[in-house]
C-alpha atoms as a printed R data frame, in Angstrom:
    type eleno elety resid chain resno        x       y       z
1   ATOM     1    CA   MET     A     1 -147.706 112.147 144.173
2   ATOM     2    CA   GLN     A     2 -147.035 111.176 147.776
3   ATOM     3    CA   GLN     A     3 -150.078 108.938 147.707
4   ATOM     4    CA   ARG     A     4 -148.683 107.122 144.701
5   ATOM     5    CA   GLU     A     5 -145.345 106.605 146.441
6   ATOM     6    CA   ARG     A     6 -147.091 105.379 149.569
7   ATOM     7    CA   ALA     A     7 -149.238 103.015 147.518
8   ATOM     8    CA   SER     A     8 -146.294 101.594 145.632
9   ATOM     9    CA   GLY     A     9 -144.310 101.349 148.882
10  ATOM    10    CA   GLY     A    10 -147.194  99.436 150.460
11  ATOM    11    CA   GLN     A    11 -147.294  97.062 147.507
12  ATOM    12    CA   ALA     A    12 -143.555  96.508 147.744
13  ATOM    13    CA   THR     A    13 -143.841  95.794 151.463
14  ATOM    14    CA   ALA     A    14 -146.690  93.345 150.855
15  ATOM    15    CA   ALA     A    15 -144.727  91.612 148.079
16  ATOM    16    CA   ALA     A    16 -141.638  91.333 150.290
17  ATOM    17    CA   ALA     A    17 -143.716  89.904 153.140
18  ATOM    18    CA   SER     A    18 -145.279  87.384 150.761
19  ATOM    19    CA   LEU     A    19 -141.854  86.299 149.484
20  ATOM    20    CA   ASN     A    20 -140.586  86.025 153.050
21  ATOM    21    CA   ARG     A    21 -143.536  83.816 154.049
22  ATOM    22    CA   GLY     A    22 -142.911  81.601 151.021
23  ATOM    23    CA   ALA     A    23 -139.239  81.230 151.916
24  ATOM    24    CA   LYS     A    24 -140.117  80.324 155.499
25  ATOM    25    CA   ARG     A    25 -142.662  77.771 154.310
26  ATOM    26    CA   ARG     A    26 -140.055  76.115 152.085
27  ATOM    27    CA   ALA     A    27 -137.468  76.147 154.867
28  ATOM    28    CA   GLY     A    28 -139.822  74.367 157.284
29  ATOM    29    CA   PRO     A    29 -140.534  75.209 160.894
30  ATOM    30    CA   GLU     A    30 -138.150  77.429 162.756
31  ATOM    31    CA   PRO     A    31 -135.801  75.468 165.042
32  ATOM    32    CA   MET     A    32 -136.036  75.836 168.789
33  ATOM    33    CA   ASP     A    33 -132.817  76.878 170.502
34  ATOM    34    CA   ASP     A    34 -132.645  74.296 173.296
35  ATOM    35    CA   GLU     A    35 -134.151  71.411 171.378
36  ATOM    36    CA   THR     A    36 -132.340  71.763 168.080
37  ATOM    37    CA   LEU     A    37 -130.260  68.756 167.055
38  ATOM    38    CA   HIS     A    38 -127.722  69.267 164.342
39  ATOM    39    CA   VAL     A    39 -126.665  66.552 161.939
40  ATOM    40    CA   SER     A    40 -123.364  66.175 163.790
41  ATOM    41    CA   ASP     A    41 -125.238  65.708 167.092
42  ATOM    42    CA   ILE     A    42 -127.441  63.045 165.539
43  ATOM    43    CA   SER     A    43 -124.399  61.323 164.011
44  ATOM    44    CA   GLU     A    44 -122.659  61.261 167.399
45  ATOM    45    CA   LEU     A    45 -125.756  59.828 169.074
46  ATOM    46    CA   LEU     A    46 -126.083  57.145 166.391
47  ATOM    47    CA   ASP     A    47 -122.388  56.238 166.707
48  ATOM    48    CA   LYS     A    48 -122.717  55.951 170.494
49  ATOM    49    CA   LEU     A    49 -125.847  53.836 170.144
50  ATOM    50    CA   ARG     A    50 -124.115  51.583 167.618
51  ATOM    51    CA   THR     A    51 -121.120  51.175 169.937
52  ATOM    52    CA   ASP     A    52 -123.384  50.387 172.896
53  ATOM    53    CA   ILE     A    53 -125.320  47.806 170.901
54  ATOM    54    CA   ILE     A    54 -122.139  46.131 169.645
55  ATOM    55    CA   SER     A    55 -120.688  46.003 173.164
56  ATOM    56    CA   GLU     A    56 -123.893  44.337 174.386
57  ATOM    57    CA   ILE     A    57 -124.086  41.874 171.484
58  ATOM    58    CA   SER     A    58 -120.425  40.783 171.313
59  ATOM    59    CA   PRO     A    59 -120.439  38.705 174.540
60  ATOM    60    CA   ILE     A    60 -123.741  37.133 173.508
61  ATOM    61    CA   LYS     A    61 -122.324  36.179 170.103
62  ATOM    62    CA   LEU     A    62 -119.293  34.600 171.809
63  ATOM    63    CA   GLN     A    63 -121.520  32.578 174.159
64  ATOM    64    CA   LEU     A    64 -123.679  31.501 171.229
65  ATOM    65    CA   ALA     A    65 -120.611  30.285 169.330
66  ATOM    66    CA   GLU     A    66 -119.415  28.324 172.380
67  ATOM    67    CA   HIS     A    67 -122.837  26.721 172.889
68  ATOM    68    CA   THR     A    68 -123.100  25.903 169.186
69  ATOM    69    CA   THR     A    69 -119.720  24.156 169.302
70  ATOM    70    CA   ARG     A    70 -120.763  22.174 172.378
71  ATOM    71    CA   LEU     A    71 -124.021  21.163 170.695
72  ATOM    72    CA   GLN     A    72 -122.150  20.030 167.579
73  ATOM    73    CA   ILE     A    73 -119.824  17.920 169.726
74  ATOM    74    CA   LEU     A    74 -122.734  16.393 171.634
75  ATOM    75    CA   GLU     A    75 -124.579  15.659 168.401
76  ATOM    76    CA   SER     A    76 -121.536  13.953 166.873
77  ATOM    77    CA   ASP     A    77 -121.082  11.906 170.074
78  ATOM    78    CA   ARG     A    78 -124.769  10.925 169.938
79  ATOM    79    CA   GLN     A    79 -124.512   9.899 166.275
80  ATOM    80    CA   ARG     A    80 -121.414   7.825 167.037
81  ATOM    81    CA   ALA     A    81 -123.185   6.115 169.918
82  ATOM    82    CA   LEU     A    82 -126.203   5.315 167.741
83  ATOM    83    CA   LEU     A    83 -124.010   3.851 165.004
84  ATOM    84    CA   GLY     A    84 -121.746   2.022 167.419
85  ATOM    85    CA   THR     A    85 -118.693   3.811 166.063
86  ATOM    86    CA   PRO     A    86 -115.760   3.959 168.490
87  ATOM    87    CA   PRO     A    87 -114.992   7.377 169.933
88  ATOM    88    CA   PRO     A    88 -112.258   9.443 168.299
89  ATOM    89    CA   PRO     A    89 -108.726   9.340 169.691
90  ATOM    90    CA   PRO     A    90 -108.148  11.419 172.816
91  ATOM    91    CA   ALA     A    91 -107.922  15.130 172.203
92  ATOM    92    CA   ALA     A    92 -105.249  17.479 173.365
93  ATOM    93    CA   PRO     A    93 -105.919  18.780 176.876
94  ATOM    94    CA   GLY     A    94 -108.748  21.297 176.828
95  ATOM    95    CA   LYS     A    95 -109.890  20.411 173.301
96  ATOM    96    CA   HIS     A    96 -112.380  17.981 171.876
97  ATOM    97    CA   ALA     A    97 -111.219  15.556 169.223
98  ATOM    98    CA   LEU     A    98 -113.311  17.283 166.558
99  ATOM    99    CA   CYS     A    99 -111.669  20.614 167.322
100 ATOM   100    CA   GLN     A   100 -108.102  19.470 166.602
């Protein structure tokens, strides 16, 4: 009788261990304490990275817009010179005639 109980107890232990291994396999590898990143940590890092990138790009975008405007003005002046068209009336101080 005791042998039967031991045998069935051994089978139960083996079945429990098998279920436990299956659950661990589905859950993936166990996280490491010091190296574990939680979703909130990753979100914070991504937000910081996004902010850093935007702060680096914004001045470049502003410079690009300024250079593009200057190039457009130079191109219009060149076209006028090629066609012999008189220059536009004087612009307000600090502005080009096309920007009025």
